[in-house]
């Protein structure tokens, strides 16, 4: 995959005996903050796809939807482009991590464990044991992969789940706290504000 920013001059050539076949898509992608904008700006122009056949199938579907222009075709076209970009960005991030951080797969499995059980509070010794690593080494690798400590990551997951519960309308603040394993609703509210930068009631008023 080759990506060019608007206005970027470029040229290319292929073997006349074996010419290229390619599809092109114009899209706009903007970072929501300085950090994400800097990340997008750093994506290389040339990217070797880890799953080229899957992307080729998506591009074929994109062409079919765009040409047919059936009901809600723009919505489907947008979702296909986003799926391709997601695959590209996620694969690039994993490739960088795998090159720079040992045992990255073990850390990712621990992240999934925490995400699947947001109501549980895991001891670092338990998590490091499941990863087959010493606790100090596990902490260091976990911070390299997630930019958070194991405890901070658990808090991040819990509060994100709390947001979903509150927005669903199925839980009030006390019930959301209880579902996520908090015995003290006041501690839950303080943690919510520390992670989300607003308290639960302010979050619901947004």
CSV table of C-alpha atoms in Angstrom, one decimal:
chain,number,residue,atom,x,y,z
A,1,UNK,CA,0.0,0.0,0.0
A,2,UNK,CA,1.3,3.5,-0.9
A,3,UNK,CA,-0.1,6.6,0.8
A,4,UNK,CA,0.4,10.2,-0.4
A,5,UNK,CA,-0.7,13.3,1.4
A,6,UNK,CA,-2.6,15.9,-0.7
A,7,UNK,CA,-0.3,17.9,-2.9
A,8,UNK,CA,2.6,15.4,-2.6
A,9,UNK,CA,4.4,15.1,-6.0
A,10,UNK,CA,5.2,11.5,-7.0
A,11,UNK,CA,5.9,9.3,-10.0
A,12,UNK,CA,6.3,5.6,-10.6
A,13,UNK,CA,6.8,3.1,-13.3
A,14,UNK,CA,6.3,-0.6,-13.8
A,15,UNK,CA,7.5,-3.4,-16.1
A,16,UNK,CA,5.6,-3.1,-19.5
A,17,UNK,CA,5.7,-6.9,-19.6
A,18,UNK,CA,4.2,-7.3,-16.2
A,19,UNK,CA,2.3,-4.0,-15.5
A,20,UNK,CA,0.8,-3.1,-12.2
A,21,UNK,CA,-2.9,-3.5,-11.3
A,22,UNK,CA,-4.0,-1.1,-8.6
A,23,UNK,CA,-6.9,0.7,-7.1
A,24,UNK,CA,-6.8,4.2,-5.6
A,25,UNK,CA,-9.0,5.8,-3.0
A,26,UNK,CA,-9.1,9.5,-1.9
A,27,UNK,CA,-9.9,10.0,1.7
A,28,UNK,CA,-9.4,12.5,4.6
A,29,UNK,CA,-8.0,11.4,7.9
A,30,UNK,CA,-7.3,13.9,10.7
A,31,UNK,CA,-6.0,13.4,14.2
A,32,UNK,CA,-8.3,14.3,17.0
A,33,UNK,CA,-5.5,15.7,19.1
A,34,UNK,CA,-1.8,16.6,18.8
A,35,UNK,CA,-0.6,13.1,19.8
A,36,UNK,CA,-2.8,11.3,17.2
A,37,UNK,CA,-2.0,13.9,14.5
A,38,UNK,CA,1.8,13.3,15.1
A,39,UNK,CA,1.2,9.6,14.9
A,40,UNK,CA,-0.6,9.8,11.6
A,41,UNK,CA,2.1,12.1,10.2
A,42,UNK,CA,4.7,9.5,11.0
A,43,UNK,CA,3.1,6.7,9.1
A,44,UNK,CA,5.4,5.7,6.2
A,45,UNK,CA,4.3,6.3,2.6
A,46,UNK,CA,5.1,2.7,1.7
A,47,UNK,CA,3.6,-0.1,3.7
A,48,UNK,CA,3.8,-3.8,3.1
A,49,UNK,CA,0.4,-5.3,4.0
A,50,UNK,CA,0.4,-8.3,6.3
A,51,UNK,CA,-2.9,-9.5,4.9
A,52,UNK,CA,-2.9,-8.4,1.2
A,53,UNK,CA,-5.6,-10.9,0.1
A,54,UNK,CA,-8.0,-9.6,2.7
A,55,UNK,CA,-7.3,-6.0,1.7
A,56,UNK,CA,-7.7,-6.9,-2.0
A,57,UNK,CA,-11.1,-8.4,-1.2
A,58,UNK,CA,-12.1,-5.3,0.6
A,59,UNK,CA,-11.0,-3.1,-2.3
A,60,UNK,CA,-13.1,-5.2,-4.7
A,61,UNK,CA,-16.1,-4.8,-2.5
A,62,UNK,CA,-15.4,-1.0,-2.2
A,63,UNK,CA,-15.4,-0.8,-6.0
A,64,UNK,CA,-18.6,-2.8,-6.3
A,65,UNK,CA,-20.4,-0.6,-3.7
A,66,UNK,CA,-19.2,2.7,-5.3
A,67,UNK,CA,-20.1,1.6,-8.8
A,68,UNK,CA,-23.6,0.3,-7.8
A,69,UNK,CA,-24.5,3.3,-5.6
A,70,UNK,CA,-27.2,1.3,-3.8
A,71,UNK,CA,-28.9,2.4,-0.6
A,72,UNK,CA,-26.4,3.6,2.1
A,73,UNK,CA,-23.5,2.9,-0.3
A,74,UNK,CA,-21.5,5.9,1.1
A,75,UNK,CA,-21.8,4.5,4.6
A,76,UNK,CA,-20.5,1.1,3.5
A,77,UNK,CA,-17.7,2.6,1.4
A,78,UNK,CA,-16.5,4.7,4.4
A,79,UNK,CA,-16.5,1.7,6.7
A,80,UNK,CA,-14.4,-0.4,4.2
A,81,UNK,CA,-11.8,2.4,3.9
A,82,UNK,CA,-11.8,2.7,7.8
A,83,UNK,CA,-11.3,-1.1,8.1
A,84,UNK,CA,-8.4,-1.0,5.7
A,85,UNK,CA,-6.8,1.9,7.5
A,86,UNK,CA,-7.4,0.2,10.9
A,87,UNK,CA,-5.7,-3.0,9.6
A,88,UNK,CA,-2.7,-1.0,8.3
A,89,UNK,CA,-2.2,1.2,11.5
A,90,UNK,CA,-2.7,-1.7,13.9
A,91,UNK,CA,-0.4,-4.0,12.0
A,92,UNK,CA,2.3,-1.3,11.8
A,93,UNK,CA,2.0,-0.7,15.6
A,94,UNK,CA,2.3,-4.4,16.3
A,95,UNK,CA,5.3,-4.7,14.0
A,96,UNK,CA,7.1,-1.9,15.8
A,97,UNK,CA,6.3,-3.4,19.2
A,98,UNK,CA,7.5,-6.9,18.2
A,99,UNK,CA,10.8,-5.5,17.1
A,100,UNK,CA,11.4,-3.4,20.2
A,101,UNK,CA,9.6,-5.3,23.0
A,102,UNK,CA,10.3,-8.9,23.9
A,103,UNK,CA,7.4,-11.1,25.0
A,104,UNK,CA,4.9,-8.6,23.5
A,105,UNK,CA,2.4,-11.4,22.7
A,106,UNK,CA,2.4,-12.4,26.4
A,107,UNK,CA,1.7,-8.8,27.4
A,108,UNK,CA,-1.1,-8.5,24.8
A,109,UNK,CA,-2.7,-11.7,26.2
A,110,UNK,CA,-2.6,-10.2,29.7
A,111,UNK,CA,-4.3,-7.0,28.3
A,112,UNK,CA,-7.1,-9.1,26.9
A,113,UNK,CA,-7.5,-10.9,30.2
A,114,UNK,CA,-7.9,-7.6,32.0
A,115,UNK,CA,-10.3,-6.3,29.3
A,116,UNK,CA,-12.5,-9.5,29.5
A,117,UNK,CA,-12.8,-9.3,33.3
A,118,UNK,CA,-13.1,-5.6,34.1
A,119,UNK,CA,-14.9,-6.3,37.4
A,120,UNK,CA,-11.8,-8.1,38.8
A,121,UNK,CA,-8.7,-6.4,40.4
A,122,UNK,CA,-5.6,-8.4,39.4
A,123,UNK,CA,-2.5,-8.4,41.6
A,124,UNK,CA,0.7,-7.7,39.6
A,125,UNK,CA,2.2,-11.0,40.9
A,126,UNK,CA,-0.8,-12.9,39.5
A,127,UNK,CA,-0.6,-11.2,36.1
A,128,UNK,CA,3.2,-11.7,35.8
A,129,UNK,CA,2.9,-15.3,36.8
A,130,UNK,CA,0.3,-15.9,34.0
A,131,UNK,CA,2.8,-14.2,31.6
A,132,UNK,CA,5.6,-16.4,32.9
A,133,UNK,CA,7.7,-13.4,33.8
A,134,UNK,CA,9.1,-12.0,37.0
A,135,UNK,CA,7.1,-9.1,38.5
A,136,UNK,CA,9.7,-6.3,38.0
A,137,UNK,CA,10.4,-7.4,34.4
A,138,UNK,CA,6.7,-7.8,33.7
A,139,UNK,CA,6.0,-4.2,35.0
A,140,UNK,CA,8.7,-2.8,32.7
A,141,UNK,CA,7.5,-4.6,29.6
A,142,UNK,CA,3.9,-3.8,30.3
A,143,UNK,CA,4.7,-0.1,30.5
A,144,UNK,CA,6.6,-0.3,27.2
A,145,UNK,CA,3.7,-1.9,25.4
A,146,UNK,CA,0.8,0.1,26.9
A,147,UNK,CA,2.4,3.3,28.2
A,148,UNK,CA,0.6,2.5,31.5
A,149,UNK,CA,1.4,0.4,34.6
A,150,UNK,CA,-0.6,-2.8,35.1
A,151,UNK,CA,-2.7,-1.0,37.8
A,152,UNK,CA,-3.2,2.1,35.7
A,153,UNK,CA,-4.3,-0.1,32.8
A,154,UNK,CA,-6.9,-1.9,35.0
A,155,UNK,CA,-8.2,1.5,36.1
A,156,UNK,CA,-8.4,2.6,32.4
A,157,UNK,CA,-10.4,-0.5,31.5
A,158,UNK,CA,-12.7,-0.2,34.5
A,159,UNK,CA,-13.5,3.5,33.8
A,160,UNK,CA,-14.1,2.9,30.1
A,161,UNK,CA,-16.5,0.1,31.0
A,162,UNK,CA,-18.2,2.4,33.6
A,163,UNK,CA,-18.7,5.0,30.8
A,164,UNK,CA,-20.5,2.3,28.7
A,165,UNK,CA,-22.7,1.2,31.7
A,166,UNK,CA,-23.7,4.8,32.5
A,167,UNK,CA,-24.4,5.7,28.9
A,168,UNK,CA,-26.5,2.6,28.4
A,169,UNK,CA,-29.0,3.9,31.0
A,170,UNK,CA,-29.1,0.5,32.7
A,171,UNK,CA,-27.0,1.6,35.7
A,172,UNK,CA,-26.7,4.6,38.0
A,173,UNK,CA,-23.4,5.5,39.5
A,174,UNK,CA,-23.6,3.2,42.5
A,175,UNK,CA,-24.7,0.2,40.3
A,176,UNK,CA,-21.9,0.8,37.8
A,177,UNK,CA,-19.4,0.9,40.7
A,178,UNK,CA,-20.8,-2.3,42.1
A,179,UNK,CA,-20.7,-4.1,38.8
A,180,UNK,CA,-17.0,-3.2,38.4
A,181,UNK,CA,-16.0,-4.5,41.8
A,182,UNK,CA,-15.9,-1.2,43.7
A,183,UNK,CA,-17.1,-1.5,47.3
A,184,UNK,CA,-16.9,2.2,47.9
A,185,UNK,CA,-18.8,4.4,45.5
A,186,UNK,CA,-16.8,7.5,46.6
A,187,UNK,CA,-13.5,5.9,45.7
A,188,UNK,CA,-15.1,4.9,42.3
A,189,UNK,CA,-16.1,8.5,41.7
A,190,UNK,CA,-12.6,9.9,42.6
A,191,UNK,CA,-11.0,7.3,40.3
A,192,UNK,CA,-13.5,8.1,37.5
A,193,UNK,CA,-12.5,11.8,37.7
A,194,UNK,CA,-8.8,11.0,37.8
A,195,UNK,CA,-9.0,8.9,34.7
A,196,UNK,CA,-11.8,10.6,32.7
A,197,UNK,CA,-11.1,14.2,34.0
A,198,UNK,CA,-14.8,14.6,35.0
A,199,UNK,CA,-16.9,13.0,37.7
A,200,UNK,CA,-19.6,10.5,36.7
A,201,UNK,CA,-22.5,13.0,37.0
A,202,UNK,CA,-20.6,15.5,34.8
A,203,UNK,CA,-19.9,12.8,32.3
A,204,UNK,CA,-23.6,12.0,31.9
A,205,UNK,CA,-24.5,15.7,31.4
A,206,UNK,CA,-22.1,16.0,28.4
